[in-house]
Amino acid sequence: MTTTEDRAGAAGRKPPEIVDMNWDPITRIIGNLGIYTKIDFANREVVECRSTSSLFRGYSVFMKGKDPRDAGFITSRICGICGDNHTTCSDYAQQMAYGVKPPPLAEHIVNLGEAAEYMFDHTIFQDNLVFVDFCEAMVKATNPGVLARAERTEAPRGHLHGYKTIADIMRAFNPFEGEVYKEALKISRVTREMFCLMEGRHVHPSTLYPGGVGTMPQPSTFTDYLSRLMGILDFVKQAVAMNDDVFDFFYEALPGYEEVGRRRTLLGCWGAWQNPDVCDYRYETMNDWGKAMYVTPGIIVDGKLVTNNLVDINLGMRILLGSSFYEDWVNEQPFVTHDPLGNPVDMRHPWNQTTVPLPQKRDFDSNYSWVMSPRWYDDKTGDHLALDTGGGPLARLWSTALNGLVDTPYIKATGHSVQISLPRSEKLPETTLEWHIPQWSNTIERNRARPYFVAYAAAMALQFVEQSMGLVRAGQTKTFENFEVPDEAIGCGFHEAVRGVLSHHLVIKDKKIANYHPYPPTPWNASPRDSYGTPGPYEDAVQGQPIFEENGPDDFKGVDIMRTVRSFDPCLPCGVHMYLGKGKTLTTQHSPMYGASHG
Amino acid sequence: MSVDSGTHDVATEPSRSEVRDGFDEVTILWISEGMSCDGDTVSLTAAGQPSIEDLVQGLIPGLPKVNLHNKVLSPTLGGEEFLAPYRAAIRGELSPFILVIEGSIPNQNIIQGDGYWTSFGNDEETGQPLTLNWWIDRLAPKAWAVVAAGTCATFGGIHAMAGNPTGSMGLADYLGWDFKSQGALPVVNVPGCPIQPENFMETLVWVLYHAAGAAPPPPLDHMLRPQWLFGKTVHEGCDRAAYYEQADFAKDYTSPKCQVKVGCWGPVVNCNVPKRGWMAGIGGCPNVGGICIGCTMPGFPDAFMPFMDEPAGGSLSSLLIKPYGAFIRRMRGITNAAVNREPKWRHNEPTLTSGYDPYWRA
């Protein structure tokens, strides 16, 4: 057990009053997720949590034997909200396998497309999915006392966003009626138009290929993108201010709220946006070009950077079973015994994985999910770390800040913070936002990081537009480099999907796919207990969290639990599958011994 | 080469019901728990013509009030609160409703024992997962209309690819192609991977006008697709088709020319994306440099793979067009050069040479 912290102090505890509560399916996420908890209402905390996903489609099964060039098109369909991240990551892996480096303009075009994807996805998720949990209607139903206080609390950044009180902001987030809710839907369309300018269509791109892009690099392609980007900057700046106001208010109104969804800082980030001056897609130089990415890769444990070397990150990956509906593959023949640098590759590494589905009855005491349990093996401590991504933005900002490597006109990493500079927009002046490494890896900070990362993506997009226009004006308009599919090759792609770490591992034999395993962020976050008994990050974050909701067991909604789960931005098609919903009281038990054995 | 519909003639249906005998309120029960990626739901939120919030807020005149239940957009926290209308519909306490299925339907029959490929909520008695198939078996016969959103739900799609372990299929394969809903409609198929946002919203709006009694049933073709959206091919709406006519083909993806020799299946695929754009007229596929991989078609994806290879028929047709195309291109080049010159009377000389004569009479 490397993950769970015992947050339950022994002193002053009442005899537990345990109720089983489950939410299945969970709404306002992508995919199927179920959250099953045991809640101690006497001590107002969650004592146990299990997360399950109930969908299996079998990409790594049906991709076998197919032409490797099809991989980007097929894997996009893994997910309906971040499919383009898969295509991008697949093309990265294929470029390594084929030994091809796309022209610089193609890299900028992909970077611009992915920047638009972050802006789109984080906006629609934060404002139309997550924020419903913080909107007036929800807070009224779960914490009327907090709403009353919000009505009396002036919004400190009202001069930026225009809302007088915290309750006014909450009203603006009411579903389908609130002003910001509706505006966010419109912004999600503008940002998707920006995406389509670069990648053809959303969410499954049409113009991305291994070796480059088919996008026409006309001056107008970039002008059309830039003018839309400038048009949303006011919204971006205001979103950061509004979110800061609301999240600061929650800490203030509910002392101890920082414990909600808190877990050990165990964050992974695989890096985003290639720098074409450095990146050549060779495995041998992966450490160098990984560090040149505009979001720096890194594994962070308890506030310390363990590594930022993509080779180390790659070799440490382990796919564990323990609670998942699959046959183990350890006795199969390995596909890859050594990496191109001669390092041994573990049998539990994605390059060597064989997926054999075993549909079976769900049993929370043994196997209960279609999600496997990816872990990162720390060879210094021998721990299999259940890394999470903090929903994506938290880990990206944290890793970039701590690494201190990104230094561009718009983004600067300081070692403890990230400075994001945005130019003047219609209403608001030139603004530098600063995201500081927070005290906790918890629900609020996962959510707060999201609008900051939208600002980050907007800022980087400005740089990529400038670089693209520079190349177009210089006549360097080539966007595709030819390649041949080798008889035998391996490749790996590392990218930051919207929700965090994304890797694709590819093995080619006889010019066909012999093995292909995509690992998106959600398998990391939504994983069930592994063979060592270590819970997955959702389970770990929910387990032990206090309950602040004012409702008792009879009309309990579980909003704090849902906030925690949603703070990770679950995406179960990526994970394989999961859910949640209104708590259904299955059994009420009074068993004083319960906490002793499961705490 | 537009595809003929083979279904009923719209002209025989009332174009507008004289007596409005339709519904004032309709519930949409959307289940995306098929073998899906939720991409069609996400795509739906990109539509601006009309938008989902327009629909939910009742801003489109003449439509019934719409109660939308969709997991991704649901204001509920989930679980039983979210499932309540679905359970009510099974008990016969909620009607009329439109059932929308997203994702392909797995074959549960190939599973030995109690496992499941996909589920949606739990059995209230046993607490065990309820399969998608369980819900379809109970909801489809009671639904006023059944709509399949996306190529997975319509025809099986990517998850029904050769070599798949789940035995997945489309909704009409599962319910039967002759299935009729309570509203006497067949399954309404809106293919696309994902659905083009406006294509889906427009179809849904037509079905809702029909539910209101203000429109005939939507005209569907033999694969149950809306004719006005899927009656033409990609190529027929592609602005790169002129390159094809002139036998001027892209050799790789950096080129602005016709992509049939580098993988585009547009000439034989029913889809309107190049003509319509992806959203708000922006984006697309071959019109913006992305080969058509046939993602709206029943044969997708297997019939089109490897995607980046030239389609089988492409080499012959592009060979046939070569002599004609080369000749036409040359002739057009000559004419183009001619029309790229201004007439000689446009000058700044002291004498007017345009031919103007104030005393000219016919």
Short mmCIF file of N, CA, C and O in Angstrom, two decimals, chain A residues 499-545:
data_model
loop_
_atom_site.label_atom_id
_atom_site.label_comp_id
_atom_site.label_asym_id
_atom_site.label_seq_id
_atom_site.Cartn_x
_atom_site.Cartn_y
_atom_site.Cartn_z
N ARG A 499 -7.05 15.28 -20.13
CA ARG A 499 -7.18 14.81 -18.75
C ARG A 499 -5.88 14.31 -18.16
O ARG A 499 -5.86 13.77 -17.06
N GLY A 500 -4.79 14.45 -18.91
CA GLY A 500 -3.49 14.08 -18.38
C GLY A 500 -2.74 13.08 -19.23
O GLY A 500 -2.97 12.97 -20.44
N VAL A 501 -1.85 12.33 -18.56
CA VAL A 501 -0.90 11.45 -19.24
C VAL A 501 -1.55 10.55 -20.29
O VAL A 501 -2.56 9.91 -20.05
N LEU A 502 -0.92 10.52 -21.47
CA LEU A 502 -1.38 9.63 -22.54
C LEU A 502 -0.16 9.01 -23.20
O LEU A 502 0.77 9.72 -23.59
N SER A 503 -0.15 7.70 -23.30
CA SER A 503 0.94 7.02 -24.00
C SER A 503 0.35 6.04 -24.99
O SER A 503 -0.72 5.48 -24.75
N HIS A 504 1.02 5.87 -26.11
CA HIS A 504 0.67 4.81 -27.06
C HIS A 504 1.92 3.97 -27.31
O HIS A 504 2.97 4.52 -27.60
N HIS A 505 1.77 2.67 -27.16
CA HIS A 505 2.89 1.76 -27.41
C HIS A 505 2.55 0.85 -28.57
O HIS A 505 1.52 0.18 -28.57
N LEU A 506 3.44 0.85 -29.56
CA LEU A 506 3.19 0.18 -30.84
C LEU A 506 4.30 -0.81 -31.13
O LEU A 506 5.48 -0.51 -30.93
N VAL A 507 3.91 -1.99 -31.58
CA VAL A 507 4.88 -2.99 -32.06
C VAL A 507 4.46 -3.41 -33.46
O VAL A 507 3.30 -3.79 -33.67
N ILE A 508 5.39 -3.31 -34.42
CA ILE A 508 5.09 -3.69 -35.81
C ILE A 508 5.87 -4.95 -36.16
O ILE A 508 7.08 -5.04 -35.90
N LYS A 509 5.16 -5.92 -36.73
CA LYS A 509 5.82 -7.12 -37.28
C LYS A 509 5.24 -7.39 -38.65
O LYS A 509 4.01 -7.33 -38.81
N ASP A 510 6.06 -7.68 -39.63
CA ASP A 510 5.62 -7.92 -41.01
C ASP A 510 4.73 -6.78 -41.51
O ASP A 510 3.70 -7.01 -42.15
N LYS A 511 5.12 -5.55 -41.20
CA LYS A 511 4.40 -4.33 -41.62
C LYS A 511 2.98 -4.24 -41.05
O LYS A 511 2.14 -3.48 -41.55
N LYS A 512 2.67 -5.07 -40.08
CA LYS A 512 1.33 -5.03 -39.47
C LYS A 512 1.46 -4.75 -37.98
O LYS A 512 2.53 -4.95 -37.39
N ILE A 513 0.34 -4.33 -37.38
CA ILE A 513 0.35 -4.11 -35.94
C ILE A 513 0.39 -5.46 -35.23
O ILE A 513 -0.51 -6.28 -35.40
N ALA A 514 1.47 -5.69 -34.46
CA ALA A 514 1.55 -6.92 -33.68
C ALA A 514 1.02 -6.68 -32.28
O ALA A 514 0.46 -7.57 -31.64
N ASN A 515 1.21 -5.45 -31.80
CA ASN A 515 0.69 -5.10 -30.48
C ASN A 515 0.50 -3.59 -30.41
O ASN A 515 1.31 -2.84 -30.96
N TYR A 516 -0.58 -3.16 -29.77
CA TYR A 516 -0.84 -1.72 -29.65
C TYR A 516 -1.59 -1.48 -28.36
O TYR A 516 -2.68 -2.01 -28.15
N HIS A 517 -0.99 -0.69 -27.48
CA HIS A 517 -1.67 -0.38 -26.22
C HIS A 517 -1.65 1.10 -25.89
O HIS A 517 -0.61 1.65 -25.55
N PRO A 518 -2.82 1.73 -25.98
CA PRO A 518 -2.94 3.12 -25.57
C PRO A 518 -3.21 3.20 -24.06
O PRO A 518 -4.06 2.45 -23.56
N TYR A 519 -2.50 4.06 -23.35
CA TYR A 519 -2.81 4.30 -21.94
C TYR A 519 -3.14 5.76 -21.68
O TYR A 519 -2.29 6.58 -21.45
N PRO A 520 -4.44 6.07 -21.72
CA PRO A 520 -4.90 7.43 -21.46
C PRO A 520 -4.90 7.73 -19.96
O PRO A 520 -4.65 6.83 -19.14
N PRO A 521 -5.19 8.97 -19.58
CA PRO A 521 -5.18 9.34 -18.16
C PRO A 521 -6.19 8.59 -17.31
O PRO A 521 -5.91 8.28 -16.15
N THR A 522 -7.36 8.32 -17.85
CA THR A 522 -8.40 7.77 -16.99
C THR A 522 -8.09 6.38 -16.44
O THR A 522 -8.43 6.10 -15.30
N PRO A 523 -7.43 5.48 -17.18
CA PRO A 523 -7.05 4.22 -16.52
C PRO A 523 -6.20 4.46 -15.28
O PRO A 523 -6.30 3.71 -14.30
N TRP A 524 -5.34 5.47 -15.33
CA TRP A 524 -4.55 5.78 -14.15
C TRP A 524 -5.47 6.24 -13.03
O TRP A 524 -5.40 5.75 -11.91
N ASN A 525 -6.34 7.20 -13.33
CA ASN A 525 -7.18 7.82 -12.29
C ASN A 525 -8.28 6.89 -11.80
O ASN A 525 -8.63 6.88 -10.62
N ALA A 526 -8.88 6.15 -12.72
CA ALA A 526 -10.10 5.39 -12.39
C ALA A 526 -9.79 3.94 -12.06
O ALA A 526 -10.70 3.12 -11.94
N SER A 527 -8.52 3.61 -11.94
CA SER A 527 -8.18 2.20 -11.76
C SER A 527 -8.71 1.65 -10.44
O SER A 527 -8.85 2.38 -9.46
N PRO A 528 -9.02 0.37 -10.45
CA PRO A 528 -9.44 -0.28 -9.20
C PRO A 528 -8.21 -0.70 -8.39
O PRO A 528 -7.08 -0.44 -8.78
N ARG A 529 -8.46 -1.35 -7.30
CA ARG A 529 -7.35 -1.85 -6.47
C ARG A 529 -6.48 -2.81 -7.27
O ARG A 529 -6.98 -3.66 -8.00
N ASP A 530 -5.14 -2.63 -7.12
CA ASP A 530 -4.22 -3.48 -7.89
C ASP A 530 -3.87 -4.73 -7.09
O ASP A 530 -4.39 -4.97 -6.00
N SER A 531 -2.96 -5.54 -7.65
CA SER A 531 -2.61 -6.81 -7.03
C SER A 531 -1.92 -6.63 -5.68
O SER A 531 -1.81 -7.56 -4.90
N TYR A 532 -1.43 -5.39 -5.40
CA TYR A 532 -0.84 -5.15 -4.08
C TYR A 532 -1.88 -4.60 -3.11
O TYR A 532 -1.56 -4.25 -1.97
N GLY A 533 -3.14 -4.45 -3.59
CA GLY A 533 -4.21 -3.93 -2.74
C GLY A 533 -4.28 -2.41 -2.73
O GLY A 533 -5.10 -1.82 -2.03
N THR A 534 -3.42 -1.76 -3.51
CA THR A 534 -3.42 -0.30 -3.53
C THR A 534 -4.63 0.20 -4.31
O THR A 534 -4.82 -0.17 -5.47
N PRO A 535 -5.45 1.05 -3.70
CA PRO A 535 -6.61 1.58 -4.42
C PRO A 535 -6.20 2.52 -5.54
O PRO A 535 -5.11 3.12 -5.49
N GLY A 536 -7.07 2.66 -6.52
CA GLY A 536 -6.83 3.64 -7.57
C GLY A 536 -7.05 5.04 -7.03
O GLY A 536 -7.62 5.23 -5.95
N PRO A 537 -6.60 6.06 -7.77
CA PRO A 537 -6.69 7.44 -7.29
C PRO A 537 -8.10 7.93 -6.93
O PRO A 537 -8.24 8.63 -5.92
N TYR A 538 -9.15 7.60 -7.72
CA TYR A 538 -10.49 8.05 -7.30
C TYR A 538 -10.81 7.45 -5.94
O TYR A 538 -11.32 8.11 -5.05
N GLU A 539 -10.56 6.15 -5.86
CA GLU A 539 -10.88 5.41 -4.64
C GLU A 539 -10.13 6.01 -3.45
O GLU A 539 -10.70 6.25 -2.38
N ASP A 540 -8.85 6.29 -3.69
CA ASP A 540 -7.99 6.81 -2.65
C ASP A 540 -8.41 8.22 -2.24
O ASP A 540 -8.41 8.57 -1.06
N ALA A 541 -8.77 9.04 -3.24
CA ALA A 541 -9.14 10.43 -2.95
C ALA A 541 -10.47 10.51 -2.22
O ALA A 541 -10.67 11.34 -1.33
N VAL A 542 -11.41 9.64 -2.59
CA VAL A 542 -12.73 9.67 -1.96
C VAL A 542 -12.68 9.04 -0.58
O VAL A 542 -13.27 9.53 0.38
N GLN A 543 -11.94 7.95 -0.50
CA GLN A 543 -11.83 7.21 0.75
C GLN A 543 -11.22 8.08 1.84
O GLN A 543 -10.14 8.63 1.65
N GLY A 544 -11.91 8.22 2.94
CA GLY A 544 -11.39 9.03 4.04
C GLY A 544 -11.75 10.50 3.94
O GLY A 544 -11.42 11.28 4.82
N GLN A 545 -12.44 10.89 2.87
CA GLN A 545 -12.75 12.32 2.78
C GLN A 545 -13.94 12.66 3.67
O GLN A 545 -14.85 11.86 3.86
#
